[in-house]
Amino acid sequence: MALKNVIGIDHAVVMVKDLDKAAENYKRLGFTISPRGTHSAHMGSGNYTIMFDPDYMELLGVLAPTEHNAPARAFLEKHGEGIERIAFTAVDSTAGAEEIRARGLTPVGPVDFERPVTLPNGSVSAAKFRVFQWPVAEAPGGVRIFACQHKTRETVWIPELMTHANRAKRLKQVLIATPEPTKDAAHLSRLIDREAKAEADGAVTVPSGGNRADFVFLRLDQLGRRYPGVSLEGLAERGGAALVLVSGDLAATEKALGAAASRSGAAICVAPAAANGTLLAFVAG
C-alpha cells in the first residue's frame, strides 16, 4: 500500500558551491528567485527558492560547515554541483516517519526548523517546516530523499514569486542517471510503495504520487538520445541529472533563456554546464 502521509514530489534540491552566484545564474535563465533564506546555525546552510505550482526548485548552499550538512559537503566534493536530493510533500511528517519505520527503515527525524522570509511588502515572517529523511544510505541512483511538511505554506508559495519570464509552470520529471535503471527504480519503488514502469527506450519511470512529477531512471546514453545535441558534460554516470519543466509558452522560454537555450526535439534545453550541474528541459504543457 502507498504511504498515506507522503504524497508526490514537493521540490528538487540543486546543491551549489556559491549560493549567490547560482541565484544570479538562474535569474539570467528567466527564473524569479526568492530572497535568500538562511537556515539555523545547526544546519549551516542557506537557500533560494524557485516557486511553481504545486512544486518548486531549491538552490541550496553550505554557509558554514556543520555535522548536519556533512553529506551535502561530501556530495559537492565528490560530484560537484547538481541535484543532490528530492523532497516529497508530507501531510504529517511524524506519522510519515512512523510509516517508514513500520517498513523496517529507521527515519532521520522528524525535526522542526524555520527560516526568516522577507515578504513582498517588506515585512519579515518565517517559513516553518517539519521534515524527516529516509536513511542516508537509502539513496536510489545516488539521490537522497526526504519528506517536508509545510506548516506555513503562505510564506513559501508567495504569488509574486510564482511567475517566471521563461514561463516555467511546474516540474514534470526528475531524471536520474544510473548504470542500472531497473535496479535503482526498484529501490525507489520499495521505499515509497509506487510501482515502477519500463519505458520503450529502456528507462524506468516511478510515479511519485499525487499527480506530481515522476522519477525517471536511465543511463547517460539514454539521456543523450532523449536530448540529442545537448552537451551532458559535467554529469556523473550516477546521480541526479535533469529536471523536465512544463512551460506555458516555449517561444517565450527560448527568448528568456537567450544564448543558453538549445532546441532538442520538442524541448528547449539548458545544458548542465550552464545550469549548475543540472540539465533543464522545458516542454510544452
PDB file of N, CA, C and O in Angstrom, residues 55 65 80 106 138 268 276:
ATOM      1  N   ASP A  55       4.816  22.653  -6.997  1.00  0.00           N
ATOM      2  CA  ASP A  55       6.127  22.240  -6.515  1.00  0.00           C
ATOM      3  C   ASP A  55       7.122  23.380  -6.673  1.00  0.00           C
ATOM      4  O   ASP A  55       6.747  24.511  -6.986  1.00  0.00           O
ATOM      5  N   PRO A  65      30.378  24.956   7.706  1.00  0.00           N
ATOM      6  CA  PRO A  65      30.411  23.504   7.885  1.00  0.00           C
ATOM      7  C   PRO A  65      29.812  23.086   9.233  1.00  0.00           C
ATOM      8  O   PRO A  65      30.158  23.664  10.270  1.00  0.00           O
ATOM      9  N   GLY A  80      30.454  17.554  -7.471  1.00  0.00           N
ATOM     10  CA  GLY A  80      30.248  18.916  -7.934  1.00  0.00           C
ATOM     11  C   GLY A  80      28.789  19.304  -7.796  1.00  0.00           C
ATOM     12  O   GLY A  80      28.018  18.652  -7.093  1.00  0.00           O
ATOM     13  N   THR A 106      14.795   3.045   9.416  1.00  0.00           N
ATOM     14  CA  THR A 106      14.945   3.970  10.541  1.00  0.00           C
ATOM     15  C   THR A 106      14.989   5.395  10.015  1.00  0.00           C
ATOM     16  O   THR A 106      15.992   5.809   9.410  1.00  0.00           O
ATOM     17  N   GLU A 138      19.928   5.006   1.960  1.00  0.00           N
ATOM     18  CA  GLU A 138      18.846   4.667   1.017  1.00  0.00           C
ATOM     19  C   GLU A 138      18.694   5.818   0.019  1.00  0.00           C
ATOM     20  O   GLU A 138      17.833   6.683   0.154  1.00  0.00           O
ATOM     21  N   ILE A 268      13.090  22.696 -25.192  1.00  0.00           N
ATOM     22  CA  ILE A 268      14.093  23.757 -25.143  1.00  0.00           C
ATOM     23  C   ILE A 268      14.965  23.441 -23.931  1.00  0.00           C
ATOM     24  O   ILE A 268      14.455  23.348 -22.808  1.00  0.00           O
ATOM     25  N   ASN A 276      24.339  25.011 -13.368  1.00  0.00           N
ATOM     26  CA  ASN A 276      24.867  24.489 -12.099  1.00  0.00           C
ATOM     27  C   ASN A 276      24.700  22.978 -11.967  1.00  0.00           C
ATOM     28  O   ASN A 276      24.224  22.468 -10.970  1.00  0.00           O
TER      29      ASN A 276
END
